[in-house]
Amino acid sequence: MIKLVVCDMDGTMIGHDEKIPPDAADFIASLEARGVMFTVATGRAEGYMREKVEEMGLCHPYIATNGATIMEGSKAVVRKQFPIAQFREVANFARTLGMSILYTFDGEERVEEITDWISYEGKKRGITYQPQPFTEEEWGTLCADKILVMDPVREGKINQLEEKVKATPGSFSYVRYRDKALEFNERSANKAAALGELAKLLHVELHEVLAVGDDDNDIEMFQTAGISAAVGNVSDNARPYADYVCKGYQFEGVKEAVAKFC
């Protein structure tokens, strides 16, 4: 019996417009009324998620920054970080390749420089990013929840960056998103580990969890949950790890998975 549904955000709950579906809050409330808890596991930071959580009417802790953070209300009950000093060489190399870098510290985003992609993201989300280069002291002391490196051109330079990362020692790991991005977290942070911690917080066994997602950062969560479902727009890499692949895309797929397993 499923007692908890854990759903990815980007590409699953929301599409490229990043808007919560108008029927999402009612859908979640109806599940809760039937005794099935609903929450999310996202790569996004809590700074981005505050309004989304309110719109959806979430009443349980949720996973943020790919498992580096578990938020309960406004409090981080789990936060895993890594020193950005370890990442500096990678960051410098990424900039020579023309890539954009978005840092997350304690749930809030920061950029060193404004690129076309950063400007585009800001306009899409109603944010005006201001460049904040790190001082030498900050390079030596700051620890990040997450770092996203985006290649807006997507012509294969991500392969060069990945090779650089593999040759760079550090306490971080990464997820690759096809030819567009690498996303870095503290080595032990991922959605699967966070799902285990979340289940304990909610007094649920993992076999009672339905995980729904669409991309490579959901693979370990698929492997950990009792049942996993991928929405119809799932990535080729993640597809084989899902117990069920929905016909519906994004939120329509979420509703399909819930109807089937709950």
Short mmCIF file of N, CA, C and O in Angstrom, two decimals, residues 4 36 41 50 71 80 138 143 155 247:
data_model
loop_
_atom_site.label_atom_id
_atom_site.label_comp_id
_atom_site.label_asym_id
_atom_site.label_seq_id
_atom_site.Cartn_x
_atom_site.Cartn_y
_atom_site.Cartn_z
N LEU A 4 3.07 7.29 0.70
CA LEU A 4 3.76 8.54 0.40
C LEU A 4 4.10 8.60 -1.09
O LEU A 4 4.68 7.67 -1.63
N VAL A 36 -3.01 9.53 1.83
CA VAL A 36 -1.75 9.38 1.11
C VAL A 36 -1.00 10.71 1.14
O VAL A 36 -1.52 11.73 0.66
N ALA A 41 10.65 16.06 -4.47
CA ALA A 41 12.11 15.93 -4.40
C ALA A 41 12.65 16.63 -5.64
O ALA A 41 12.44 16.16 -6.76
N ARG A 50 9.92 28.28 -2.30
CA ARG A 50 9.00 28.82 -1.29
C ARG A 50 7.60 29.06 -1.86
O ARG A 50 6.59 28.63 -1.29
N MET A 71 13.80 20.19 3.69
CA MET A 71 13.17 21.34 4.32
C MET A 71 11.89 20.93 5.04
O MET A 71 11.07 20.18 4.50
N LYS A 80 23.59 19.39 3.38
CA LYS A 80 24.93 18.89 3.08
C LYS A 80 25.59 19.84 2.08
O LYS A 80 25.01 20.16 1.05
N GLU A 138 36.31 34.38 0.53
CA GLU A 138 35.12 33.56 0.28
C GLU A 138 35.48 32.26 -0.44
O GLU A 138 34.90 31.21 -0.14
N CYS A 143 30.92 27.26 1.56
CA CYS A 143 30.50 25.91 1.19
C CYS A 143 29.14 25.99 0.50
O CYS A 143 28.24 26.70 0.95
N GLU A 155 26.99 21.87 -27.78
CA GLU A 155 27.62 21.25 -28.95
C GLU A 155 28.73 20.30 -28.54
O GLU A 155 29.63 20.03 -29.31
N LYS A 247 1.97 7.23 -19.97
CA LYS A 247 1.69 7.79 -21.30
C LYS A 247 1.66 9.31 -21.24
O LYS A 247 2.08 10.00 -22.15
#
